[in-house]
mmCIF file of C-alpha atoms and ligand atoms in Angstrom:
data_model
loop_
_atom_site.group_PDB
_atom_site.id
_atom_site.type_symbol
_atom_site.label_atom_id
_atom_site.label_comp_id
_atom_site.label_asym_id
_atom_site.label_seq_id
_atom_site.Cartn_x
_atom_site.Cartn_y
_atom_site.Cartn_z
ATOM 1 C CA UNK A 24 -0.637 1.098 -3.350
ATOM 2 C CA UNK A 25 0.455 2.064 -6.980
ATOM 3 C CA UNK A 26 1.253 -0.156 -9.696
ATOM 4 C CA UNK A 27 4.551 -1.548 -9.636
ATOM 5 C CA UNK A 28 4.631 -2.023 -6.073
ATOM 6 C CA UNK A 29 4.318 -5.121 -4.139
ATOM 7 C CA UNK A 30 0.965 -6.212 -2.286
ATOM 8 C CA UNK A 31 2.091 -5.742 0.883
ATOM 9 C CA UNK A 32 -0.113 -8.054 3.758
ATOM 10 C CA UNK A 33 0.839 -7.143 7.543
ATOM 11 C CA UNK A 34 -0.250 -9.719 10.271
ATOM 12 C CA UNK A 35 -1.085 -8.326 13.207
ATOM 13 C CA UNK A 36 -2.604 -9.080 16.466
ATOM 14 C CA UNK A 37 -3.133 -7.140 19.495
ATOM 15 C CA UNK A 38 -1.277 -9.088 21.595
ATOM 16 C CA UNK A 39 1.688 -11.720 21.448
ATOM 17 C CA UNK A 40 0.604 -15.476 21.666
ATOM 18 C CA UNK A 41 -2.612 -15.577 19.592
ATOM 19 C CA UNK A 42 -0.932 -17.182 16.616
ATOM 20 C CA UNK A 43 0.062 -14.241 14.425
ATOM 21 C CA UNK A 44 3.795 -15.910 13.281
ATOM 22 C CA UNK A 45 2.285 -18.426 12.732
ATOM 23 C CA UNK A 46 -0.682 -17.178 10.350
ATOM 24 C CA UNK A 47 2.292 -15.613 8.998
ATOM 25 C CA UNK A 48 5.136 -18.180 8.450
ATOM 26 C CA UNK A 49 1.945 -20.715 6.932
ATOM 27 C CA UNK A 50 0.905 -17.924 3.984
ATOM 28 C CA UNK A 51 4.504 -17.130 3.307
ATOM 29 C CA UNK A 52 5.019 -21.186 2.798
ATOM 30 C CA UNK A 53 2.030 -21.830 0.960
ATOM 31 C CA UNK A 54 2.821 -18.668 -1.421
ATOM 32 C CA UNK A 55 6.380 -20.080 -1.899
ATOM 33 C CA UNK A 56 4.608 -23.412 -2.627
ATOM 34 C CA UNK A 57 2.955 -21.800 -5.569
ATOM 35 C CA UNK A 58 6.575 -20.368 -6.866
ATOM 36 C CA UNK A 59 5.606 -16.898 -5.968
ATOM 37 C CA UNK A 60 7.507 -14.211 -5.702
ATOM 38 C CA UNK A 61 7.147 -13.788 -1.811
ATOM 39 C CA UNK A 62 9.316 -11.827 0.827
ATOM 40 C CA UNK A 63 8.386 -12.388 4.624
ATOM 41 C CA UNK A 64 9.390 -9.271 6.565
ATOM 42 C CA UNK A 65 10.154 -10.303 10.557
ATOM 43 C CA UNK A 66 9.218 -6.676 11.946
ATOM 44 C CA UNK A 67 8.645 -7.492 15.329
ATOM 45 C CA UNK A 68 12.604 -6.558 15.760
ATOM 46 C CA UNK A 69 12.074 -7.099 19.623
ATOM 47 C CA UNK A 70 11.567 -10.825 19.459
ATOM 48 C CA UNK A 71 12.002 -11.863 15.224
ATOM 49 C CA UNK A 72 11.040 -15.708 15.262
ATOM 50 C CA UNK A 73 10.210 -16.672 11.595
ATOM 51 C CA UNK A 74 13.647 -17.512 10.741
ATOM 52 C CA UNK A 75 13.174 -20.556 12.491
ATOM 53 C CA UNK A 76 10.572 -22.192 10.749
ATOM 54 C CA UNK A 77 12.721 -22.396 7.183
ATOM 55 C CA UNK A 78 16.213 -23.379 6.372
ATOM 56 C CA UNK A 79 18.020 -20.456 4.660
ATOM 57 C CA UNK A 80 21.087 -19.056 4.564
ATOM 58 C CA UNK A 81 21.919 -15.493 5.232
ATOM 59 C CA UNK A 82 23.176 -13.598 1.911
ATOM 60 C CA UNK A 83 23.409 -10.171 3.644
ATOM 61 C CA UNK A 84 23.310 -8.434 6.547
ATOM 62 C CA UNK A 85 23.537 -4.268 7.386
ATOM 63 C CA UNK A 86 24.089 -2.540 10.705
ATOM 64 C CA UNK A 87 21.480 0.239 11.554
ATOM 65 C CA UNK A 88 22.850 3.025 13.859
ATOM 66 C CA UNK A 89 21.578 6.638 14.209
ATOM 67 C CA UNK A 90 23.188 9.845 15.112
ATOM 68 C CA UNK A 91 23.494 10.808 18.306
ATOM 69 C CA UNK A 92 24.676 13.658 20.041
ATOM 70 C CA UNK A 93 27.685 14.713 21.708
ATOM 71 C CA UNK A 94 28.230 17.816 23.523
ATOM 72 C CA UNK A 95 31.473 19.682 24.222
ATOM 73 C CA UNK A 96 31.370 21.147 27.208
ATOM 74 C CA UNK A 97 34.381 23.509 26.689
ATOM 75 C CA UNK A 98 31.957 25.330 24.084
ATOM 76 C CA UNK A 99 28.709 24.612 25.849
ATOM 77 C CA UNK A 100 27.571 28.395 27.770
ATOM 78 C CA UNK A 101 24.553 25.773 29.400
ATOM 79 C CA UNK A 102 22.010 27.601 27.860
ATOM 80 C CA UNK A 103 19.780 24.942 27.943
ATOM 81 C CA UNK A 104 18.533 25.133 24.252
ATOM 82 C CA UNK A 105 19.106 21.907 23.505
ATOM 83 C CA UNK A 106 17.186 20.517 26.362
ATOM 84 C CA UNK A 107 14.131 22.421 25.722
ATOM 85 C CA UNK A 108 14.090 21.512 22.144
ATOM 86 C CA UNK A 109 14.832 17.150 22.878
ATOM 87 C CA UNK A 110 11.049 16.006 22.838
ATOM 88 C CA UNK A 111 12.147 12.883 24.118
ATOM 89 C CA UNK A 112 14.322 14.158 27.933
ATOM 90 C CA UNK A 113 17.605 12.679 26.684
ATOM 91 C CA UNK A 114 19.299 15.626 27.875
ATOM 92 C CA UNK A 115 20.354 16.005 31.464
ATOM 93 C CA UNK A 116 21.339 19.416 32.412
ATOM 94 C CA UNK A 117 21.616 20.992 35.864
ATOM 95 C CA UNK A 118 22.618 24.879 35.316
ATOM 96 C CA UNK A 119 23.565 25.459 38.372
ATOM 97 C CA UNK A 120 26.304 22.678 38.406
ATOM 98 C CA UNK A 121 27.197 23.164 34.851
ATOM 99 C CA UNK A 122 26.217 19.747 33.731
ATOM 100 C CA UNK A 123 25.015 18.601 30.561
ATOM 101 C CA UNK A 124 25.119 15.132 29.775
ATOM 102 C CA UNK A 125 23.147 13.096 27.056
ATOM 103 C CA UNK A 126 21.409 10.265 27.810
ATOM 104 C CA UNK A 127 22.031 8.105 24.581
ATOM 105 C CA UNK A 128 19.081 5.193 25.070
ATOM 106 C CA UNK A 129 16.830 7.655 25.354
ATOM 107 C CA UNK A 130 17.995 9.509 22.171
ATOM 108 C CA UNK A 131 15.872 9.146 18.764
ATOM 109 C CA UNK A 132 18.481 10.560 16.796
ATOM 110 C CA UNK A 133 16.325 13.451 15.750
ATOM 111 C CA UNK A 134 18.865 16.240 15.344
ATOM 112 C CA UNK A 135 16.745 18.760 16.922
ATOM 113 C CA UNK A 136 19.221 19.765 19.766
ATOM 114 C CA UNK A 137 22.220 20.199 16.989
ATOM 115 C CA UNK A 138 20.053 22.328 14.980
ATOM 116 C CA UNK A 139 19.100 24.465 18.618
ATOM 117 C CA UNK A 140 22.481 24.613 19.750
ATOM 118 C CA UNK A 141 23.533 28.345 18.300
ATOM 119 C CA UNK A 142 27.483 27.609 20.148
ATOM 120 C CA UNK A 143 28.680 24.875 17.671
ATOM 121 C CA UNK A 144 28.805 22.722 20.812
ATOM 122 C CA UNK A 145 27.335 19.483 19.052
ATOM 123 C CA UNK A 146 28.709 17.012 17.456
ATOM 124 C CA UNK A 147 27.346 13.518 16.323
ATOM 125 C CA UNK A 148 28.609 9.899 16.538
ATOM 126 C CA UNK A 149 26.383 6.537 15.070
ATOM 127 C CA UNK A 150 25.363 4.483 17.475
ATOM 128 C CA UNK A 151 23.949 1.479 16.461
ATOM 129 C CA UNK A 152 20.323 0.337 17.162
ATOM 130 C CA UNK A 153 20.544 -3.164 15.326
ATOM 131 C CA UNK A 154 21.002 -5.142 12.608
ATOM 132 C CA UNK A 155 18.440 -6.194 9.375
ATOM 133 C CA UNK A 156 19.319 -9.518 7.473
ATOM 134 C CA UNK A 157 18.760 -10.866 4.539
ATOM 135 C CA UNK A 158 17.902 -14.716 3.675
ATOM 136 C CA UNK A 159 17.552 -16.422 0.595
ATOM 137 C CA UNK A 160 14.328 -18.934 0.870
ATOM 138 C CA UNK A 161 14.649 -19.903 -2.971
ATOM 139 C CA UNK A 162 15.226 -18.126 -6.098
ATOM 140 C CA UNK A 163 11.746 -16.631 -5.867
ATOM 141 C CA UNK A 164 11.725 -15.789 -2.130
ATOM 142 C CA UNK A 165 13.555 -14.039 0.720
ATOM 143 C CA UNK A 166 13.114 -13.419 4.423
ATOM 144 C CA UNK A 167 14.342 -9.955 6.296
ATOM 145 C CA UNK A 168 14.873 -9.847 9.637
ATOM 146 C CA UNK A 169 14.764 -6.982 12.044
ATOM 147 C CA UNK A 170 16.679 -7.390 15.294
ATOM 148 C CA UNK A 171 17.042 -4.756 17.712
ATOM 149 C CA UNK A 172 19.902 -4.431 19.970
ATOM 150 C CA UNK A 173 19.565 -4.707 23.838
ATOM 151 C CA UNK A 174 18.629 -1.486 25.576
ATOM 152 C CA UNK A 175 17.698 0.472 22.729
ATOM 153 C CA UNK A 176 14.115 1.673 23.036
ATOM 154 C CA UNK A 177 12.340 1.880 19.855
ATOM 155 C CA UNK A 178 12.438 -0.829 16.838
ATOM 156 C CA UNK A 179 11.029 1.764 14.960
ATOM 157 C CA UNK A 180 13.886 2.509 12.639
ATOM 158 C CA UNK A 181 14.418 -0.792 12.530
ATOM 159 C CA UNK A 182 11.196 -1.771 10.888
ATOM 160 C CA UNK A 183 11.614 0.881 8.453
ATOM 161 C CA UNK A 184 14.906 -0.045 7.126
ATOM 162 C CA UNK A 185 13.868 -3.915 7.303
ATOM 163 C CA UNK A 186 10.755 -3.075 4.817
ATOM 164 C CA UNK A 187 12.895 -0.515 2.606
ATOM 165 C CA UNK A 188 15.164 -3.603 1.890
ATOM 166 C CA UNK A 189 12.569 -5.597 -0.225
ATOM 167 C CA UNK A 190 13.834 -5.950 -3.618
ATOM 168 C CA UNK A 191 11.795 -3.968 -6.238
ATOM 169 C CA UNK A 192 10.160 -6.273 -8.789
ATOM 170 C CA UNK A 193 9.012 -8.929 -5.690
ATOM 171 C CA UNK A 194 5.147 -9.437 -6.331
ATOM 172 C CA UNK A 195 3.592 -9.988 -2.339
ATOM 173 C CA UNK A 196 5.606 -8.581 0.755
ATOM 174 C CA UNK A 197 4.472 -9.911 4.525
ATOM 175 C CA UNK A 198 4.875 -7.852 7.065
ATOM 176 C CA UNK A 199 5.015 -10.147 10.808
ATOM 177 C CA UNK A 200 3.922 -7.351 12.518
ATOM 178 C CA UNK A 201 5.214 -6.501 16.241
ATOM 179 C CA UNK A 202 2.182 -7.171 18.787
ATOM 180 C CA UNK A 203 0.355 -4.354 20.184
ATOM 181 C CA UNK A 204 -1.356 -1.408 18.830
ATOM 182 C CA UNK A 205 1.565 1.128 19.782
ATOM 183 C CA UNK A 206 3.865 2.756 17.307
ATOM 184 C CA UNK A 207 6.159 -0.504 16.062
ATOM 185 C CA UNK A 208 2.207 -1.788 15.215
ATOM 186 C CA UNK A 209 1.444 1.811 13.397
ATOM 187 C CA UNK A 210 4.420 2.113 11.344
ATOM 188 C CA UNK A 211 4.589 -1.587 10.294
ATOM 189 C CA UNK A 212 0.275 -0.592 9.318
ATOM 190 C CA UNK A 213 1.002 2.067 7.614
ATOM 191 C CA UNK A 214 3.245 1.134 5.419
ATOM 192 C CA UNK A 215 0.811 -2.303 4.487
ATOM 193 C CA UNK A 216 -2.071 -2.345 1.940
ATOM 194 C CA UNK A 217 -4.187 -4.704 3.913
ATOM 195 C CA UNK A 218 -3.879 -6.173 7.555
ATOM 196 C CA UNK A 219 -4.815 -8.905 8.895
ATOM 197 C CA UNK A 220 -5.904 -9.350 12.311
ATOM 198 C CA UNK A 221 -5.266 -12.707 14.020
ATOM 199 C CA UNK A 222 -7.606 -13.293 17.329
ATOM 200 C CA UNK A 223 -8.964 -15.520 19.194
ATOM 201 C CA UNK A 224 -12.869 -15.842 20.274
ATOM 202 C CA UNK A 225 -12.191 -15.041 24.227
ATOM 203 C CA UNK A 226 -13.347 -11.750 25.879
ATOM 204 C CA UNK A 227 -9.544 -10.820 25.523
ATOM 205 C CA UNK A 228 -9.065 -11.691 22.346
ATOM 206 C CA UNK A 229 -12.225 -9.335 21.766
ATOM 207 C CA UNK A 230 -10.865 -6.673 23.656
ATOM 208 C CA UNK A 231 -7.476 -6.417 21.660
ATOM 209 C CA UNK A 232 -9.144 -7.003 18.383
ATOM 210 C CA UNK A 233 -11.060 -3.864 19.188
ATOM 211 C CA UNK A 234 -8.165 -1.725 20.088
ATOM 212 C CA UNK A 235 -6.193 -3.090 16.486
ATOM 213 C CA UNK A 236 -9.659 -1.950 14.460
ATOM 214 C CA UNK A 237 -9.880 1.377 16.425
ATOM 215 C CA UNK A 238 -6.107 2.220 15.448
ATOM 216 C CA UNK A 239 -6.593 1.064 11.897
ATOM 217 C CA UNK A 240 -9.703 3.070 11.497
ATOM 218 C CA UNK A 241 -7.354 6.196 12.422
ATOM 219 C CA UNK A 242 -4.789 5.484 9.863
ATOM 220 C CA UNK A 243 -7.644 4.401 7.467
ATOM 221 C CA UNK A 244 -6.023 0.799 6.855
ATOM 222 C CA UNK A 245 -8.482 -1.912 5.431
ATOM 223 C CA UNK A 246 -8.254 -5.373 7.788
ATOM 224 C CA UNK A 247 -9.715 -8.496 7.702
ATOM 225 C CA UNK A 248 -9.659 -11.318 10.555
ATOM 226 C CA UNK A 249 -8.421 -14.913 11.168
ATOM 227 C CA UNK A 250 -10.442 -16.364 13.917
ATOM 228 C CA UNK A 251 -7.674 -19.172 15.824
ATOM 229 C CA UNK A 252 -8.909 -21.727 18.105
ATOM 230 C CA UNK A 253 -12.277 -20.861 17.217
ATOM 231 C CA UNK A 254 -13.597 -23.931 18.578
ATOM 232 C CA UNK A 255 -12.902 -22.387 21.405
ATOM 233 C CA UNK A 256 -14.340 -19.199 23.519
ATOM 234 C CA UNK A 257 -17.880 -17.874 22.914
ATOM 235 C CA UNK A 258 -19.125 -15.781 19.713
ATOM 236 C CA UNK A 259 -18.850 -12.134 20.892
ATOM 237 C CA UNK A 260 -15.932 -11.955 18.596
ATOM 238 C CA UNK A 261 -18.485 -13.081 15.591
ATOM 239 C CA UNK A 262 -21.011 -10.318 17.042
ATOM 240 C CA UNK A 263 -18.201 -7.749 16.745
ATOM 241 C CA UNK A 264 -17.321 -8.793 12.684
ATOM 242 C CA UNK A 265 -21.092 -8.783 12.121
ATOM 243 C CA UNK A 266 -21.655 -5.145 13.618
ATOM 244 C CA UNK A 267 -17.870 -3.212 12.241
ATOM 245 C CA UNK A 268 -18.733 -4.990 8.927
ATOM 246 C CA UNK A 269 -15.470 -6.779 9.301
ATOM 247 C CA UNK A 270 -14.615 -9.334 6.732
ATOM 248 C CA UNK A 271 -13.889 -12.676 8.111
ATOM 249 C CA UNK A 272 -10.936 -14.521 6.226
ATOM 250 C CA UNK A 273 -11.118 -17.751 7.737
ATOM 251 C CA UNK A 274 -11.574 -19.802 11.638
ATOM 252 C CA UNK A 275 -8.891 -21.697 12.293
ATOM 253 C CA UNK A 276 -9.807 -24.897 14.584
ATOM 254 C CA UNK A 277 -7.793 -25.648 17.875
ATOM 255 C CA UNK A 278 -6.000 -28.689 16.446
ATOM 256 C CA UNK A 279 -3.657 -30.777 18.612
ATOM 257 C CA UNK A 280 -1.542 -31.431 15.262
ATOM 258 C CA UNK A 281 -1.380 -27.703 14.565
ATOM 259 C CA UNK A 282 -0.029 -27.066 18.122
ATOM 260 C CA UNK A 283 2.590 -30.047 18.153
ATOM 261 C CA UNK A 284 3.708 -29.425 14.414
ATOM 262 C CA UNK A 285 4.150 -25.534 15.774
ATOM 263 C CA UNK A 286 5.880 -26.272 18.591
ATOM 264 C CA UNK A 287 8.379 -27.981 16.757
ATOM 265 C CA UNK A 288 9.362 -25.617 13.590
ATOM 266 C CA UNK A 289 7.237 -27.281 11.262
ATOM 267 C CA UNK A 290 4.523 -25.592 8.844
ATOM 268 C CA UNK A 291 1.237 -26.492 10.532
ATOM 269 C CA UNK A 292 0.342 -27.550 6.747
ATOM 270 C CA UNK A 293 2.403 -30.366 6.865
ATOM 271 C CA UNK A 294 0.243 -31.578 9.795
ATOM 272 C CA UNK A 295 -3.129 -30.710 8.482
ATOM 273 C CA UNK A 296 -2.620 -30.350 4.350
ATOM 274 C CA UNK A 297 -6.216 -28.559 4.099
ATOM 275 C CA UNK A 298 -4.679 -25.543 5.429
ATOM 276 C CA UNK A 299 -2.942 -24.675 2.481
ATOM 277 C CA UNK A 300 -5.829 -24.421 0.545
ATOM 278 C CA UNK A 301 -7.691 -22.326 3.134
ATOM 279 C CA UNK A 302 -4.610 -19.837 3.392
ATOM 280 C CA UNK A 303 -4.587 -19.667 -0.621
ATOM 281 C CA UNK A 304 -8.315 -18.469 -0.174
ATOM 282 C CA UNK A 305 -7.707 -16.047 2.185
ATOM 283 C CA UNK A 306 -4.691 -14.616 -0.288
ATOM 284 C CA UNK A 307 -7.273 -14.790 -3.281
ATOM 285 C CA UNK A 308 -10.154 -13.160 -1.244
ATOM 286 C CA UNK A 309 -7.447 -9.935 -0.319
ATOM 287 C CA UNK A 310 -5.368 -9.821 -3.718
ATOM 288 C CA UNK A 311 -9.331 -9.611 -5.971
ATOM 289 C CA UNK A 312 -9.997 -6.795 -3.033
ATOM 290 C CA UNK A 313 -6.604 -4.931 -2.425
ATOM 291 C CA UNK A 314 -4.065 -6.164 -5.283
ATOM 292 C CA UNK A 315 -3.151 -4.597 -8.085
ATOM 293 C CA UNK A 316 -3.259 -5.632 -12.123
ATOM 294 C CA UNK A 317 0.466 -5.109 -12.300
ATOM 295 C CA UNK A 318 1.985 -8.614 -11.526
ATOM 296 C CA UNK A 319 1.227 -12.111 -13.115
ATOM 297 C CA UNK A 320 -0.043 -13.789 -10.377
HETATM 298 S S1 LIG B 10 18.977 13.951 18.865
HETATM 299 FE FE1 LIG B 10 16.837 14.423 19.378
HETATM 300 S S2 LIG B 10 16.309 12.855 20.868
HETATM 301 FE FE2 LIG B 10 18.539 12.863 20.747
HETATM 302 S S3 LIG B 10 19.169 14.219 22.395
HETATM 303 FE FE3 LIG B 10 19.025 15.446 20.525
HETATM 304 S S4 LIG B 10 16.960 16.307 20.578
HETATM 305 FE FE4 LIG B 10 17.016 14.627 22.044
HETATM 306 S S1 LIG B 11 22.295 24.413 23.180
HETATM 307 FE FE1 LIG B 11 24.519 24.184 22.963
HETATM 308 S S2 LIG B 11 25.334 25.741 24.303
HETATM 309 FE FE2 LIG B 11 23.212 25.527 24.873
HETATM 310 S S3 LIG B 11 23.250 24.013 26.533
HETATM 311 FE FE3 LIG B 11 22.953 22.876 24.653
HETATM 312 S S4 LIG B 11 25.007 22.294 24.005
HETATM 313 FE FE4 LIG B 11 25.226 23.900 25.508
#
């Protein structure tokens, strides 16, 4: 991170359902609460949820498309260039029938067959992927949204345009991360100064916890963990903290309240006001490790 640049906190978990939106949705409402300058980044473009939990209106909104291509087969000789060079096999071709024929949800708009094609037989037209929105929280605060379109494979691009869009000047950025520890997870990682890792204390939640540490470790990403429901399961997860020298940020009790008040759209702190003052702890305990001196917190 360099100075002038927002802390930027992705929450992650290995898997969907172990409460990462709504780790998530509770630090970006008890930041607000402090009149922070906070933007919530919904990255998980497949299924973006946070919207839900606050009232806001939507003050922009931009398309995402990428370049794919198209191939004119009255200058095409079918010399097969272009397939060799697509990485990704969005390029049917049959020689011996003289077809060629792209296969545009499997393209990743990389260009590489337009640059290999040496007959000017490539063109390219956008196709869109998605669309990123914009929502104003309050004057302090904002909320983008990632959404990917129907049959398009990767959110990647997606994620990336969603996090460009964060104004310059804002002081924390939260990344909801997509679930997983494939490459939506990596690049939403990456491009975070701190993660943290939402599990639960079952040999599964173990298990995915492990894989999200082992994938951090190879993009050399500093995490931390949020224990839910850790009254209940056994304490393997514990073991595993103790032994990676993992910092625990905070257990978070199965709670009846929490559930219902999730359930419904509410903030879980509205249910169970203590919460707010563990979640400014955990922000404390990562901006004295991982922030920088340049805002006025
Ligand atoms: S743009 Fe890239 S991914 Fe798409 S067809 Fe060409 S080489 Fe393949
Ligand atoms: S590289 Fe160009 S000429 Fe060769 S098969 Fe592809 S489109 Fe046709």
């Amino acid at each position: 991170m360099t100075n002038g640049e927002p802390l930027k906190i992705a929450i992650a978990s290995g898997k969907g359902g172990t409460g990462k939106t709504f780790v998530a949705t509770t630090l970006f409402h008890t930041l607000i609460k402090r009149g922070l300058q906070v933007t919530l980044v919904d990255c998980d473009a497949e299924a973006p949820n946070v919207l839900e939990f606050f009232n806001s209106g939507k003050i922009w909104e931009e398309e995402v498309s990428h370049q794919v291509p198209v191939i004119d087969t009255e200058k095409c000789v079918f010399c097969g260039k272009c397939h060799e060079y697509c990485e990704y096999k969005a390029i049917f071709y049959l020689p011996t029938m003289k077809v060629i024929q792209v296969m545009e949800e499997l393209c990743h708009g990389c260009g590489a067959c337009s640059y290999a094609c040496e007959f000017g037989a490539i063109a390219e037209k956008p196709v869109s992927l998605g669309v990123v929105s914009g929502f104003l929280i309050n004057e302090n605060s904002t909320l983008i949204e990632s959404r990917i379109n129907i049959g398009v494979m990767s959110p990647v691009p997606l994620i990336k345009a969603a996090i460009s869009k964060i104004e310059p000047g804002i002081a924390i950025a939260l990344f909801d991360s997509p679930p997983g520890t494939s490459c939506p997870f990596i690049q939403t990682a990456a491009r975070a100064d701190f993660i943290v890792l939402v599990t639960e204390p079952t040999p599964f939640g173990l298990s995915d916890l492990r894989q999200s540490v082992e994938t951090l470790r190879q993009i050399d990403k500093p995490c931390g963990v949020i224990i839910n429901k850790a009254s209940l399961g056994n304490r393997d997860v514990y073991k595993y903290l103790d032994q990676e020298n993992i910092p625990l940020l905070l257990e978070i009790p199965f709670s009846r309240e929490i559930a219902t008040a999730y359930s419904s759209g509410k903030m879980a702190t509205e249910a169970v006001p203590a919460l707010e003052e563990q979640f400014l702890q955990v922000f404390s305990t990562i901006k004295m490790n991982y922030g920088n001196s340049h805002h006025q917190w």
